[in-house]
Phi, psi and omega in degrees: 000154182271345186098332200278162179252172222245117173246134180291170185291318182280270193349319194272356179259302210268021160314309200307306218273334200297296204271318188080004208180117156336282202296269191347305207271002190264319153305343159276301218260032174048031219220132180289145185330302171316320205275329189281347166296321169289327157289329179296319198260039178241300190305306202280009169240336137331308204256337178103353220226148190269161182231135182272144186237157206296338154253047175252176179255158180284337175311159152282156179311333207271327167261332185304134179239047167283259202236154180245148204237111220270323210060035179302107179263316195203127177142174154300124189236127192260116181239142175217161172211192192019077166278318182044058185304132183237162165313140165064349171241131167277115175291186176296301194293268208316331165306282182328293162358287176273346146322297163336297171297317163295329160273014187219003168021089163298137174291329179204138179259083170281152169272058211255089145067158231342094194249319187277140163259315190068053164309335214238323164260023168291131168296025186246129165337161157287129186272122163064186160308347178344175191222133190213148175296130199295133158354314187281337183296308189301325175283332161325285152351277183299300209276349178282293164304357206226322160314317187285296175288329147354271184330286179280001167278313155329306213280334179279291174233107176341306179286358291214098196267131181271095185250186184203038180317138207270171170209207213248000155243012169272326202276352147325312169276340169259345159296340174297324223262340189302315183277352182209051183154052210292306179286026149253056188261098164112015191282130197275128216119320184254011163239144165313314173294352162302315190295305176284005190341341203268323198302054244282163181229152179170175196273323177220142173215141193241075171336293215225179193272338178283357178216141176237144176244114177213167191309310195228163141214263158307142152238185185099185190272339177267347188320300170327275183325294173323304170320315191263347155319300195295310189264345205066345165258167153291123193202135187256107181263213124235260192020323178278010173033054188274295174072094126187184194232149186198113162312141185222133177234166196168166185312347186246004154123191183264130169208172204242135178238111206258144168218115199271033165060222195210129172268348152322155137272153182304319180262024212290189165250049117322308192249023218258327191269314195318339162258020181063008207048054144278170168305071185280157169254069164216178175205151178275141212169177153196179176288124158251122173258139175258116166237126176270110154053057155072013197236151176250121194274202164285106185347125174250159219204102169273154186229166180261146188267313189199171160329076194107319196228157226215124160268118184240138149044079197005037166210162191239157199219142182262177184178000000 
């Protein structure tokens, strides 16, 4: 016999409601991680019933438009953000992307926020005469790339969970139509998530109960650091188009604050009147999250090397 002890399913539910968290209650009762996860998603698919976790919401996950909740035990998670998909260009980082999914067959692909830019509906004046793309081009646009990637992330894994945390230039298109055309509200069409069906959209997504991915929080140049200071988690963000990662230790151990850059180029024309040709500290780029046995390792960071080609793990790749 192993020693170890045997909890009947009401005995492991009410551990559950006692502790709230995998790692916790795997840390009381001795018992490796994997199995109490596998055990939690054995009971709540028996009984029907969710077992709430200390960073869930009481909806199911399946309706929530919070938060999405991954259960990530072991595999790989691809987060890119600000693509601010524009007509007719295919980026580096995006290109690398889809190199990425094929070669890392993801459990899951976030969209981490302002994948739509909405130039044409901006609350910022018009610079000059510029010429900026129509609400229809940019979906145009938008639904071609989020398609492309759809596409090779299925074809890499059946199961392939789609997310999408909104970011604060996706919310462009329903804040336009909210202040000035309130009486189509619920009209099928008039959420940005209408476009996308394969997506799930939401504000936050928690591969794990220990990392959350969402567009913003903190700004400045410390955002990172702050974040995860802050959140207590591990937590990957995108909007400042920083691409890094910067570690925080303390008594529960290492955990991380990511910033998944830009799948733009940095000099894209999305952005060419709006920064004046100044000088930004930013890249183009996106996240590779890895989890080992429900853990989250150290964050990898693909980056663009040139122009056609993408840097990973010291070696560089055309794509």
């Amino acid at each position: 016999m192993s020693g170890k002890p045997v909890y009947s399913d009401q005995e492991f539910i009410e551990l559950w409601k006692t502790h709230e968290s995998a790692s916790a209650l795997a840390k009381a009762v001795g018992m490796d991680l994997r199995n109490i996860i596998r055990r939690k998603n054995n009971i709540e698919a028996r009984y029907g019933a969710q077992l709430k976790s200390k960073n869930s919401t009481h909806q199911n996950v399946k309706d929530n438009p919070v938060r999405k909740e991954l259960g990530i035990e072991n595999g790989i998670v691809l987060v890119f953000s600000d693509a601010h998909f524009w007509p007719s260009i295919h980026t580096t980082a995006y290109k690398g992307l889809l190199w990425a999914i094929k070669e890392f067959q993801p459990k899951a692909v976030i969209a981490n926020g302002d994948i739509f830019d909405g130039a044409s509906i901006s609350r910022f004046p018009r610079i000059g005469w510029d010429s900026t793309p129509s609400v229809i081009q940019e979906l145009k646009a938008c639904e071609l790339a989020m398609g492309e990637i759809e596409e090779a992330a299925k074809k890499a894994r059946h199961n392939v969970n789609l997310v999408w945390t909104l970011g604060n230039h996706d919310a462009r298109f329903e804040n336009r139509l909210a202040a000035n055309a309130p009486q189509y509200e619920q009209v099928k069409g008039f959420s940005l998530k209408d476009h996308f069906p394969a997506w799930h959209p939401c504000w936050s997504c928690w591969p794990t109960e220990e990392v959350v991915v969402k567009h913003r929080w903190k700004g400045g140049i410390h955002a990172t650091h702050n974040n995860t200071v802050n959140a207590g988690v591990s937590i990957v963000t995108g909007h400042l188009h920083s691409l890094k990662v910067t570690p925080f230790a303390d008594y529960q151990g290492n955990r991380f604050g990511v910033d998944t850059g830009t799948l733009a180029d940095t000099d894209g024309a999305q952005f060419v009147n709006y920064l004046e040709d100044s000088p930004t500290n930013w890249r183009s780029g996106f996240a590779v999250l890895t989890f080992h046995n429900g853990k989250l390792l150290w964050p990898e960071l693909v980056h663009k090397w040139a122009e056609g080609q993408i840097e990973f793990r010291g070696k560089v790749y055309d794509v």
